């Protein structure tokens, strides 16, 4: 068995002892080329991400793997996708649609494909563990709408059975759902029973959820910018221009708005994202905590600039 992992040091020793490790991102062509060499089957799951587009999250990330599967003629692929294929909303369901198109991309390689079509994971509730400790859960869906759910361990068991099998052929999706459909009010009631204290589900407008996602994307972009900055240090052995930042700002930036300058506005964009979160949410805590207070988690650039300029 061969496993792709970004940091092998984070794997339990028991797994490292039983598997061949390939370090890196499975969205990297060189990494998947090494990992897929002589493979009889591939298990494929796109990692959760706050990419700029839905296609980036699933389709573009998967392209290097699909090319390697085609080139190496890998016979079987098990891929995690979402429920929705064949429904009236298949082509207009956001990330669900993108995950279905990801499976189509892998099907185009000619391999035998099983798409494990998943509903929401039971483990998703753990993303709100802090709120649950306070007796609350939040989400944009109708609290009484019953939906299928499944556990990741069931997905793992189904995947293992398919990967070990050598006789299956063709291309199809296999829905994998739990024993009963549950509403979020049902889930809150189950949590209340298990924890021996009341947990209530609160529906929040989708625009609040979208605002939190946008703010998280902003933070991700800033972190990537900082990583690129660190990586650029090694290039400083080349030619160095004679203009430093202080001189450039003195020459080109004029005071605006009661002594504040455009330079300070630029500085605001590069400031710690905790400042942005504080302006957007009234707190540096995560968006779900802002939901709990009923605040509107929409990041307003002017407010951020003003907050930083006033500090």
PDB file of C-alpha atoms in Angstrom:
ATOM      1  CA  UNK A   1       0.000   0.000   0.000  1.00  0.00           C
ATOM      2  CA  UNK A   2       1.268   3.460  -0.915  1.00  0.00           C
ATOM      3  CA  UNK A   3       0.046   6.632   0.809  1.00  0.00           C
ATOM      4  CA  UNK A   4       0.400  10.292  -0.190  1.00  0.00           C
ATOM      5  CA  UNK A   5       0.778  12.632   2.776  1.00  0.00           C
ATOM      6  CA  UNK A   6       2.055  16.179   3.097  1.00  0.00           C
ATOM      7  CA  UNK A   7       3.994  15.476   6.295  1.00  0.00           C
ATOM      8  CA  UNK A   8       4.910  11.867   7.057  1.00  0.00           C
ATOM      9  CA  UNK A   9       5.828  12.845  10.605  1.00  0.00           C
ATOM     10  CA  UNK A  10       2.145  13.383  11.374  1.00  0.00           C
ATOM     11  CA  UNK A  11       1.209   9.791  10.527  1.00  0.00           C
ATOM     12  CA  UNK A  12       0.931   7.285  13.379  1.00  0.00           C
ATOM     13  CA  UNK A  13       3.879   4.920  13.542  1.00  0.00           C
ATOM     14  CA  UNK A  14       1.592   1.930  12.944  1.00  0.00           C
ATOM     15  CA  UNK A  15       0.621   3.330   9.538  1.00  0.00           C
ATOM     16  CA  UNK A  16       4.160   4.318   8.595  1.00  0.00           C
ATOM     17  CA  UNK A  17       5.291   0.768   9.328  1.00  0.00           C
ATOM     18  CA  UNK A  18       2.680  -0.751   7.000  1.00  0.00           C
ATOM     19  CA  UNK A  19       2.722   1.658   4.064  1.00  0.00           C
ATOM     20  CA  UNK A  20       5.097   3.170   1.564  1.00  0.00           C
ATOM     21  CA  UNK A  21       4.968   6.943   2.064  1.00  0.00           C
ATOM     22  CA  UNK A  22       5.078   9.546  -0.709  1.00  0.00           C
ATOM     23  CA  UNK A  23       5.325  13.059   0.709  1.00  0.00           C
ATOM     24  CA  UNK A  24       3.674  16.003  -1.019  1.00  0.00           C
ATOM     25  CA  UNK A  25       0.315  17.164  -2.336  1.00  0.00           C
ATOM     26  CA  UNK A  26      -1.756  14.747  -4.389  1.00  0.00           C
ATOM     27  CA  UNK A  27      -2.655  17.718  -6.561  1.00  0.00           C
ATOM     28  CA  UNK A  28       0.989  17.792  -7.728  1.00  0.00           C
ATOM     29  CA  UNK A  29       1.743  15.937 -10.979  1.00  0.00           C
ATOM     30  CA  UNK A  30       5.199  14.791  -9.856  1.00  0.00           C
ATOM     31  CA  UNK A  31       3.814  13.433  -6.582  1.00  0.00           C
ATOM     32  CA  UNK A  32       1.007  11.416  -8.172  1.00  0.00           C
ATOM     33  CA  UNK A  33       3.405  10.100 -10.819  1.00  0.00           C
ATOM     34  CA  UNK A  34       5.550   8.599  -8.052  1.00  0.00           C
ATOM     35  CA  UNK A  35       2.612   7.362  -6.022  1.00  0.00           C
ATOM     36  CA  UNK A  36       0.669   5.776  -8.901  1.00  0.00           C
ATOM     37  CA  UNK A  37       3.573   3.863 -10.435  1.00  0.00           C
ATOM     38  CA  UNK A  38       2.528   0.206 -10.941  1.00  0.00           C
ATOM     39  CA  UNK A  39      -0.658   0.762  -8.902  1.00  0.00           C
ATOM     40  CA  UNK A  40      -3.542  -1.675  -9.342  1.00  0.00           C
ATOM     41  CA  UNK A  41      -6.109   0.685  -7.835  1.00  0.00           C
ATOM     42  CA  UNK A  42      -6.326   4.272  -6.593  1.00  0.00           C
ATOM     43  CA  UNK A  43      -8.429   5.764  -3.807  1.00  0.00           C
ATOM     44  CA  UNK A  44      -9.092   9.416  -4.638  1.00  0.00           C
ATOM     45  CA  UNK A  45     -10.535  12.119  -2.406  1.00  0.00           C
ATOM     46  CA  UNK A  46     -10.131  15.845  -2.989  1.00  0.00           C
ATOM     47  CA  UNK A  47      -9.213  17.659   0.234  1.00  0.00           C
ATOM     48  CA  UNK A  48     -11.517  20.335   1.655  1.00  0.00           C
ATOM     49  CA  UNK A  49     -10.305  23.760   0.621  1.00  0.00           C
ATOM     50  CA  UNK A  50     -11.385  27.377   0.452  1.00  0.00           C
ATOM     51  CA  UNK A  51     -10.288  27.861  -3.143  1.00  0.00           C
ATOM     52  CA  UNK A  52     -11.353  30.792  -5.243  1.00  0.00           C
ATOM     53  CA  UNK A  53     -13.632  28.664  -7.429  1.00  0.00           C
ATOM     54  CA  UNK A  54     -15.534  25.423  -7.105  1.00  0.00           C
ATOM     55  CA  UNK A  55     -13.674  24.008 -10.095  1.00  0.00           C
ATOM     56  CA  UNK A  56     -10.368  24.590  -8.289  1.00  0.00           C
ATOM     57  CA  UNK A  57     -11.622  22.618  -5.315  1.00  0.00           C
ATOM     58  CA  UNK A  58     -12.333  19.437  -7.252  1.00  0.00           C
ATOM     59  CA  UNK A  59     -11.730  19.482 -10.998  1.00  0.00           C
ATOM     60  CA  UNK A  60      -8.479  21.404 -11.422  1.00  0.00           C
ATOM     61  CA  UNK A  61      -6.969  19.739  -8.356  1.00  0.00           C
ATOM     62  CA  UNK A  62      -7.738  16.332  -9.887  1.00  0.00           C
ATOM     63  CA  UNK A  63      -6.409  16.962 -13.410  1.00  0.00           C
ATOM     64  CA  UNK A  64      -2.812  15.788 -12.694  1.00  0.00           C
ATOM     65  CA  UNK A  65      -4.129  12.559 -11.150  1.00  0.00           C
ATOM     66  CA  UNK A  66      -6.515  11.929 -14.047  1.00  0.00           C
ATOM     67  CA  UNK A  67      -3.678  12.370 -16.528  1.00  0.00           C
ATOM     68  CA  UNK A  68      -1.488   9.942 -14.554  1.00  0.00           C
ATOM     69  CA  UNK A  69      -4.314   7.373 -14.354  1.00  0.00           C
ATOM     70  CA  UNK A  70      -4.797   7.571 -18.121  1.00  0.00           C
ATOM     71  CA  UNK A  71      -1.089   7.456 -18.948  1.00  0.00           C
ATOM     72  CA  UNK A  72      -0.356   4.555 -16.593  1.00  0.00           C
ATOM     73  CA  UNK A  73      -3.541   2.639 -17.508  1.00  0.00           C
ATOM     74  CA  UNK A  74      -4.498   2.143 -13.864  1.00  0.00           C
ATOM     75  CA  UNK A  75      -7.394  -0.345 -13.949  1.00  0.00           C
ATOM     76  CA  UNK A  76      -9.587   0.719 -11.004  1.00  0.00           C
ATOM     77  CA  UNK A  77     -10.303   3.978  -9.164  1.00  0.00           C
ATOM     78  CA  UNK A  78     -12.483   4.549  -6.103  1.00  0.00           C
ATOM     79  CA  UNK A  79     -13.369   8.230  -5.744  1.00  0.00           C
ATOM     80  CA  UNK A  80     -15.310  10.073  -3.044  1.00  0.00           C
ATOM     81  CA  UNK A  81     -18.039  12.305  -4.451  1.00  0.00           C
ATOM     82  CA  UNK A  82     -21.394  13.710  -3.349  1.00  0.00           C
ATOM     83  CA  UNK A  83     -24.974  12.576  -3.766  1.00  0.00           C
ATOM     84  CA  UNK A  84     -26.751  14.317  -6.614  1.00  0.00           C
ATOM     85  CA  UNK A  85     -25.959  12.639  -9.933  1.00  0.00           C
ATOM     86  CA  UNK A  86     -29.120  12.129 -11.965  1.00  0.00           C
ATOM     87  CA  UNK A  87     -31.162  14.678 -10.005  1.00  0.00           C
ATOM     88  CA  UNK A  88     -32.792  17.798 -11.422  1.00  0.00           C
ATOM     89  CA  UNK A  89     -30.256  19.970  -9.585  1.00  0.00           C
ATOM     90  CA  UNK A  90     -27.142  18.038 -10.657  1.00  0.00           C
ATOM     91  CA  UNK A  91     -25.862  20.966 -12.751  1.00  0.00           C
ATOM     92  CA  UNK A  92     -26.621  23.741 -10.258  1.00  0.00           C
ATOM     93  CA  UNK A  93     -25.548  22.447  -6.877  1.00  0.00           C
ATOM     94  CA  UNK A  94     -22.252  24.232  -6.273  1.00  0.00           C
ATOM     95  CA  UNK A  95     -19.588  21.984  -4.791  1.00  0.00           C
ATOM     96  CA  UNK A  96     -21.812  18.942  -5.307  1.00  0.00           C
ATOM     97  CA  UNK A  97     -21.854  19.659  -9.036  1.00  0.00           C
ATOM     98  CA  UNK A  98     -18.082  20.170  -9.043  1.00  0.00           C
ATOM     99  CA  UNK A  99     -17.539  16.840  -7.274  1.00  0.00           C
ATOM    100  CA  UNK A 100     -19.708  15.047  -9.852  1.00  0.00           C
ATOM    101  CA  UNK A 101     -17.709  16.631 -12.680  1.00  0.00           C
ATOM    102  CA  UNK A 102     -14.534  15.473 -10.936  1.00  0.00           C
ATOM    103  CA  UNK A 103     -15.792  11.892 -11.209  1.00  0.00           C
ATOM    104  CA  UNK A 104     -16.569  12.496 -14.888  1.00  0.00           C
ATOM    105  CA  UNK A 105     -12.965  13.609 -15.367  1.00  0.00           C
ATOM    106  CA  UNK A 106     -11.728  10.342 -13.860  1.00  0.00           C
ATOM    107  CA  UNK A 107     -14.251   8.326 -15.881  1.00  0.00           C
ATOM    108  CA  UNK A 108     -12.797   9.865 -19.039  1.00  0.00           C
ATOM    109  CA  UNK A 109      -9.499   8.089 -18.298  1.00  0.00           C
ATOM    110  CA  UNK A 110     -11.076   4.755 -19.246  1.00  0.00           C
ATOM    111  CA  UNK A 111     -10.506   3.194 -15.820  1.00  0.00           C
ATOM    112  CA  UNK A 112     -13.200   1.248 -13.995  1.00  0.00           C
ATOM    113  CA  UNK A 113     -14.623   3.775 -11.528  1.00  0.00           C
ATOM    114  CA  UNK A 114     -16.772   3.592  -8.423  1.00  0.00           C
ATOM    115  CA  UNK A 115     -17.900   6.956  -7.105  1.00  0.00           C
ATOM    116  CA  UNK A 116     -18.795   6.697  -3.432  1.00  0.00           C
ATOM    117  CA  UNK A 117     -21.639   9.224  -3.368  1.00  0.00           C
ATOM    118  CA  UNK A 118     -21.739  10.704   0.100  1.00  0.00           C
ATOM    119  CA  UNK A 119     -24.313  12.868   1.896  1.00  0.00           C
ATOM    120  CA  UNK A 120     -23.252  15.068   4.803  1.00  0.00           C
ATOM    121  CA  UNK A 121     -20.781  13.492   7.228  1.00  0.00           C
ATOM    122  CA  UNK A 122     -21.798  12.878  10.818  1.00  0.00           C
ATOM    123  CA  UNK A 123     -18.374  14.217  11.799  1.00  0.00           C
ATOM    124  CA  UNK A 124     -19.263  17.666  10.420  1.00  0.00           C
ATOM    125  CA  UNK A 125     -20.866  18.474  13.766  1.00  0.00           C
ATOM    126  CA  UNK A 126     -17.381  18.449  15.293  1.00  0.00           C
ATOM    127  CA  UNK A 127     -16.655  21.693  13.431  1.00  0.00           C
ATOM    128  CA  UNK A 128     -18.999  23.322  15.947  1.00  0.00           C
ATOM    129  CA  UNK A 129     -17.656  21.692  19.063  1.00  0.00           C
ATOM    130  CA  UNK A 130     -17.171  25.042  20.856  1.00  0.00           C
ATOM    131  CA  UNK A 131     -20.755  26.073  20.131  1.00  0.00           C
ATOM    132  CA  UNK A 132     -22.049  22.644  21.152  1.00  0.00           C
ATOM    133  CA  UNK A 133     -20.294  23.029  24.500  1.00  0.00           C
ATOM    134  CA  UNK A 134     -22.454  26.128  24.950  1.00  0.00           C
ATOM    135  CA  UNK A 135     -25.588  24.198  23.994  1.00  0.00           C
ATOM    136  CA  UNK A 136     -25.969  25.506  20.451  1.00  0.00           C
ATOM    137  CA  UNK A 137     -25.520  24.505  16.792  1.00  0.00           C
ATOM    138  CA  UNK A 138     -25.818  26.709  13.708  1.00  0.00           C
ATOM    139  CA  UNK A 139     -26.454  26.211  10.006  1.00  0.00           C
ATOM    140  CA  UNK A 140     -28.355  27.593   7.001  1.00  0.00           C
ATOM    141  CA  UNK A 141     -30.701  24.618   6.484  1.00  0.00           C
ATOM    142  CA  UNK A 142     -34.289  24.190   7.641  1.00  0.00           C
ATOM    143  CA  UNK A 143     -34.077  22.665  11.138  1.00  0.00           C
ATOM    144  CA  UNK A 144     -36.858  20.149  10.388  1.00  0.00           C
ATOM    145  CA  UNK A 145     -35.726  19.002   6.942  1.00  0.00           C
ATOM    146  CA  UNK A 146     -34.650  15.368   7.108  1.00  0.00           C
ATOM    147  CA  UNK A 147     -31.465  14.515   5.209  1.00  0.00           C
ATOM    148  CA  UNK A 148     -29.175  11.483   4.867  1.00  0.00           C
ATOM    149  CA  UNK A 149     -25.926  11.382   6.835  1.00  0.00           C
ATOM    150  CA  UNK A 150     -23.034   8.957   6.979  1.00  0.00           C
ATOM    151  CA  UNK A 151     -19.920   8.312   9.062  1.00  0.00           C
ATOM    152  CA  UNK A 152     -16.397   8.518   7.671  1.00  0.00           C
ATOM    153  CA  UNK A 153     -15.589   5.074   9.067  1.00  0.00           C
ATOM    154  CA  UNK A 154     -18.376   3.592   6.916  1.00  0.00           C
ATOM    155  CA  UNK A 155     -16.872   5.348   3.908  1.00  0.00           C
ATOM    156  CA  UNK A 156     -13.490   3.872   4.811  1.00  0.00           C
ATOM    157  CA  UNK A 157     -14.893   0.350   5.089  1.00  0.00           C
ATOM    158  CA  UNK A 158     -16.712   0.571   1.753  1.00  0.00           C
ATOM    159  CA  UNK A 159     -13.606   1.981   0.073  1.00  0.00           C
ATOM    160  CA  UNK A 160     -11.390  -0.780   1.454  1.00  0.00           C
ATOM    161  CA  UNK A 161     -13.722  -3.489   0.143  1.00  0.00           C
ATOM    162  CA  UNK A 162     -13.705  -1.971  -3.338  1.00  0.00           C
ATOM    163  CA  UNK A 163      -9.937  -1.453  -3.386  1.00  0.00           C
ATOM    164  CA  UNK A 164      -9.342  -5.085  -2.415  1.00  0.00           C
ATOM    165  CA  UNK A 165     -11.714  -6.405  -5.077  1.00  0.00           C
ATOM    166  CA  UNK A 166     -10.247  -7.163  -8.487  1.00  0.00           C
ATOM    167  CA  UNK A 167     -13.297  -8.367 -10.388  1.00  0.00           C
ATOM    168  CA  UNK A 168     -15.475  -5.269 -10.686  1.00  0.00           C
ATOM    169  CA  UNK A 169     -15.632  -3.307 -13.922  1.00  0.00           C
ATOM    170  CA  UNK A 170     -17.611  -0.443 -15.432  1.00  0.00           C
ATOM    171  CA  UNK A 171     -18.320   3.020 -14.113  1.00  0.00           C
ATOM    172  CA  UNK A 172     -21.042   3.915 -11.638  1.00  0.00           C
ATOM    173  CA  UNK A 173     -21.772   5.837  -8.464  1.00  0.00           C
ATOM    174  CA  UNK A 174     -22.571   3.958  -5.252  1.00  0.00           C
ATOM    175  CA  UNK A 175     -24.629   5.963  -2.713  1.00  0.00           C
ATOM    176  CA  UNK A 176     -23.522   5.436   0.881  1.00  0.00           C
ATOM    177  CA  UNK A 177     -25.958   6.687   3.504  1.00  0.00           C
ATOM    178  CA  UNK A 178     -26.669   6.042   7.154  1.00  0.00           C
ATOM    179  CA  UNK A 179     -29.528   3.928   8.544  1.00  0.00           C
ATOM    180  CA  UNK A 180     -31.969   6.846   8.814  1.00  0.00           C
ATOM    181  CA  UNK A 181     -32.485  10.381   7.555  1.00  0.00           C
ATOM    182  CA  UNK A 182     -32.189  13.028  10.255  1.00  0.00           C
ATOM    183  CA  UNK A 183     -33.000  16.720  10.553  1.00  0.00           C
ATOM    184  CA  UNK A 184     -30.670  19.074  12.385  1.00  0.00           C
ATOM    185  CA  UNK A 185     -33.256  19.275  15.147  1.00  0.00           C
ATOM    186  CA  UNK A 186     -32.982  15.470  15.364  1.00  0.00           C
ATOM    187  CA  UNK A 187     -29.190  15.713  15.570  1.00  0.00           C
ATOM    188  CA  UNK A 188     -29.428  18.365  18.289  1.00  0.00           C
ATOM    189  CA  UNK A 189     -31.790  16.109  20.255  1.00  0.00           C
ATOM    190  CA  UNK A 190     -29.382  13.163  19.935  1.00  0.00           C
ATOM    191  CA  UNK A 191     -26.489  15.331  21.111  1.00  0.00           C
ATOM    192  CA  UNK A 192     -28.607  16.504  24.035  1.00  0.00           C
ATOM    193  CA  UNK A 193     -29.236  12.902  25.031  1.00  0.00           C
ATOM    194  CA  UNK A 194     -25.609  11.816  24.630  1.00  0.00           C
ATOM    195  CA  UNK A 195     -24.183  14.854  26.462  1.00  0.00           C
ATOM    196  CA  UNK A 196     -26.918  14.954  29.124  1.00  0.00           C
ATOM    197  CA  UNK A 197     -27.498  18.656  28.491  1.00  0.00           C
ATOM    198  CA  UNK A 198     -29.668  20.560  26.045  1.00  0.00           C
ATOM    199  CA  UNK A 199     -28.299  21.419  22.604  1.00  0.00           C
ATOM    200  CA  UNK A 200     -30.423  23.539  20.257  1.00  0.00           C
ATOM    201  CA  UNK A 201     -30.028  24.078  16.501  1.00  0.00           C
ATOM    202  CA  UNK A 202     -30.372  27.629  15.138  1.00  0.00           C
ATOM    203  CA  UNK A 203     -30.942  28.360  11.462  1.00  0.00           C
ATOM    204  CA  UNK A 204     -28.894  31.320  10.179  1.00  0.00           C
ATOM    205  CA  UNK A 205     -29.218  33.097   6.807  1.00  0.00           C
ATOM    206  CA  UNK A 206     -27.008  31.669   4.106  1.00  0.00           C
ATOM    207  CA  UNK A 207     -25.514  35.134   3.506  1.00  0.00           C
ATOM    208  CA  UNK A 208     -23.918  34.935   6.949  1.00  0.00           C
ATOM    209  CA  UNK A 209     -22.376  31.597   6.095  1.00  0.00           C
ATOM    210  CA  UNK A 210     -21.139  33.014   2.776  1.00  0.00           C
ATOM    211  CA  UNK A 211     -19.653  35.997   4.600  1.00  0.00           C
ATOM    212  CA  UNK A 212     -17.726  33.685   6.905  1.00  0.00           C
ATOM    213  CA  UNK A 213     -16.447  31.665   3.937  1.00  0.00           C
ATOM    214  CA  UNK A 214     -15.330  34.861   2.175  1.00  0.00           C
ATOM    215  CA  UNK A 215     -13.478  36.006   5.294  1.00  0.00           C
ATOM    216  CA  UNK A 216     -11.766  32.625   5.614  1.00  0.00           C
ATOM    217  CA  UNK A 217     -10.748  32.813   1.961  1.00  0.00           C
ATOM    218  CA  UNK A 218      -9.224  36.239   2.621  1.00  0.00           C
ATOM    219  CA  UNK A 219      -7.214  34.806   5.503  1.00  0.00           C
ATOM    220  CA  UNK A 220      -6.061  31.918   3.313  1.00  0.00           C
ATOM    221  CA  UNK A 221      -4.886  34.354   0.607  1.00  0.00           C
ATOM    222  CA  UNK A 222      -2.921  36.367   3.168  1.00  0.00           C
ATOM    223  CA  UNK A 223      -1.265  33.229   4.511  1.00  0.00           C
ATOM    224  CA  UNK A 224      -0.300  32.156   0.979  1.00  0.00           C
ATOM    225  CA  UNK A 225       1.126  35.621   0.353  1.00  0.00           C
ATOM    226  CA  UNK A 226       3.236  35.358   3.485  1.00  0.00           C
ATOM    227  CA  UNK A 227       4.496  31.916   2.449  1.00  0.00           C
ATOM    228  CA  UNK A 228       5.467  33.305  -0.953  1.00  0.00           C
ATOM    229  CA  UNK A 229       7.258  36.136   0.823  1.00  0.00           C
ATOM    230  CA  UNK A 230       9.271  33.664   2.903  1.00  0.00           C
ATOM    231  CA  UNK A 231      10.111  31.647  -0.200  1.00  0.00           C
ATOM    232  CA  UNK A 232      11.276  34.795  -1.995  1.00  0.00           C
ATOM    233  CA  UNK A 233      14.047  35.434   0.536  1.00  0.00           C
ATOM    234  CA  UNK A 234      16.303  33.003  -1.282  1.00  0.00           C
ATOM    235  CA  UNK A 235      16.056  35.183  -4.409  1.00  0.00           C
ATOM    236  CA  UNK A 236      17.621  38.176  -2.708  1.00  0.00           C
ATOM    237  CA  UNK A 237      21.081  37.103  -3.800  1.00  0.00           C
ATOM    238  CA  UNK A 238      20.339  38.586  -7.244  1.00  0.00           C
ATOM    239  CA  UNK A 239      20.235  42.268  -8.168  1.00  0.00           C
ATOM    240  CA  UNK A 240      18.803  44.633  -5.577  1.00  0.00           C
ATOM    241  CA  UNK A 241      17.002  47.837  -6.518  1.00  0.00           C
ATOM    242  CA  UNK A 242      18.009  51.035  -4.759  1.00  0.00           C
ATOM    243  CA  UNK A 243      14.543  52.198  -3.718  1.00  0.00           C
ATOM    244  CA  UNK A 244      13.382  51.182  -0.264  1.00  0.00           C
ATOM    245  CA  UNK A 245       9.785  51.226   0.916  1.00  0.00           C
ATOM    246  CA  UNK A 246      10.179  54.327   3.102  1.00  0.00           C
ATOM    247  CA  UNK A 247      11.557  56.385   0.207  1.00  0.00           C
ATOM    248  CA  UNK A 248       8.885  55.109  -2.191  1.00  0.00           C
ATOM    249  CA  UNK A 249       6.092  56.018   0.202  1.00  0.00           C
ATOM    250  CA  UNK A 250       7.574  59.459   0.841  1.00  0.00           C
ATOM    251  CA  UNK A 251       7.807  60.129  -2.898  1.00  0.00           C
ATOM    252  CA  UNK A 252       4.465  58.733  -4.040  1.00  0.00           C
ATOM    253  CA  UNK A 253       1.955  58.682  -1.161  1.00  0.00           C
ATOM    254  CA  UNK A 254       0.046  61.823  -0.255  1.00  0.00           C
ATOM    255  CA  UNK A 255      -1.809  62.334   3.039  1.00  0.00           C
ATOM    256  CA  UNK A 256      -5.552  61.657   2.939  1.00  0.00           C
ATOM    257  CA  UNK A 257      -8.384  61.910   5.411  1.00  0.00           C
ATOM    258  CA  UNK A 258      -7.140  63.820   8.441  1.00  0.00           C
ATOM    259  CA  UNK A 259      -3.512  62.778   8.312  1.00  0.00           C
ATOM    260  CA  UNK A 260      -4.063  59.156   7.339  1.00  0.00           C
ATOM    261  CA  UNK A 261      -2.208  58.114   4.213  1.00  0.00           C
ATOM    262  CA  UNK A 262      -2.643  55.699   1.382  1.00  0.00           C
ATOM    263  CA  UNK A 263       0.404  53.977   2.763  1.00  0.00           C
ATOM    264  CA  UNK A 264      -1.494  53.216   5.937  1.00  0.00           C
ATOM    265  CA  UNK A 265      -4.374  51.916   3.818  1.00  0.00           C
ATOM    266  CA  UNK A 266      -1.991  49.551   2.055  1.00  0.00           C
ATOM    267  CA  UNK A 267      -0.615  48.532   5.423  1.00  0.00           C
ATOM    268  CA  UNK A 268      -4.132  47.592   6.495  1.00  0.00           C
ATOM    269  CA  UNK A 269      -4.365  45.000   3.750  1.00  0.00           C
ATOM    270  CA  UNK A 270      -1.161  43.386   4.989  1.00  0.00           C
ATOM    271  CA  UNK A 271      -2.042  43.577   8.678  1.00  0.00           C
ATOM    272  CA  UNK A 272      -2.752  40.483  10.728  1.00  0.00           C
ATOM    273  CA  UNK A 273      -6.009  38.864   9.701  1.00  0.00           C
ATOM    274  CA  UNK A 274      -7.061  38.916  13.330  1.00  0.00           C
ATOM    275  CA  UNK A 275      -7.736  42.641  12.864  1.00  0.00           C
ATOM    276  CA  UNK A 276      -9.929  41.907   9.867  1.00  0.00           C
ATOM    277  CA  UNK A 277     -11.800  39.261  11.812  1.00  0.00           C
ATOM    278  CA  UNK A 278     -12.296  41.647  14.708  1.00  0.00           C
ATOM    279  CA  UNK A 279     -13.871  44.205  12.395  1.00  0.00           C
ATOM    280  CA  UNK A 280     -15.930  41.647  10.487  1.00  0.00           C
ATOM    281  CA  UNK A 281     -17.145  39.611  13.432  1.00  0.00           C
ATOM    282  CA  UNK A 282     -16.593  41.838  16.475  1.00  0.00           C
ATOM    283  CA  UNK A 283     -14.160  39.160  17.604  1.00  0.00           C
ATOM    284  CA  UNK A 284     -11.016  37.348  16.529  1.00  0.00           C
ATOM    285  CA  UNK A 285     -12.790  34.056  17.125  1.00  0.00           C
ATOM    286  CA  UNK A 286     -13.940  31.774  14.332  1.00  0.00           C
ATOM    287  CA  UNK A 287     -17.040  32.626  12.271  1.00  0.00           C
ATOM    288  CA  UNK A 288     -19.313  30.088  14.017  1.00  0.00           C
ATOM    289  CA  UNK A 289     -18.809  32.011  17.251  1.00  0.00           C
ATOM    290  CA  UNK A 290     -19.908  35.156  15.451  1.00  0.00           C
ATOM    291  CA  UNK A 291     -23.036  33.317  14.302  1.00  0.00           C
ATOM    292  CA  UNK A 292     -23.773  32.445  17.913  1.00  0.00           C
ATOM    293  CA  UNK A 293     -23.917  36.139  18.733  1.00  0.00           C
ATOM    294  CA  UNK A 294     -26.136  36.800  15.721  1.00  0.00           C
ATOM    295  CA  UNK A 295     -23.615  39.131  14.077  1.00  0.00           C
ATOM    296  CA  UNK A 296     -23.276  39.725  10.336  1.00  0.00           C
ATOM    297  CA  UNK A 297     -19.893  38.200   9.388  1.00  0.00           C
ATOM    298  CA  UNK A 298     -19.313  40.241   6.229  1.00  0.00           C
ATOM    299  CA  UNK A 299     -15.834  41.660   5.776  1.00  0.00           C
ATOM    300  CA  UNK A 300     -15.961  45.329   4.797  1.00  0.00           C
ATOM    301  CA  UNK A 301     -12.640  46.566   3.467  1.00  0.00           C
ATOM    302  CA  UNK A 302     -13.241  50.212   4.396  1.00  0.00           C
ATOM    303  CA  UNK A 303     -13.985  49.252   7.975  1.00  0.00           C
ATOM    304  CA  UNK A 304     -10.788  47.234   8.157  1.00  0.00           C
ATOM    305  CA  UNK A 305      -8.747  50.109   6.732  1.00  0.00           C
ATOM    306  CA  UNK A 306     -10.262  52.529   9.226  1.00  0.00           C
ATOM    307  CA  UNK A 307      -9.662  50.194  12.147  1.00  0.00           C
ATOM    308  CA  UNK A 308      -6.002  49.800  11.287  1.00  0.00           C
ATOM    309  CA  UNK A 309      -5.524  53.497  10.523  1.00  0.00           C
ATOM    310  CA  UNK A 310      -6.977  54.408  13.905  1.00  0.00           C
ATOM    311  CA  UNK A 311      -4.614  52.076  15.812  1.00  0.00           C
TER     312      UNK A 311
END
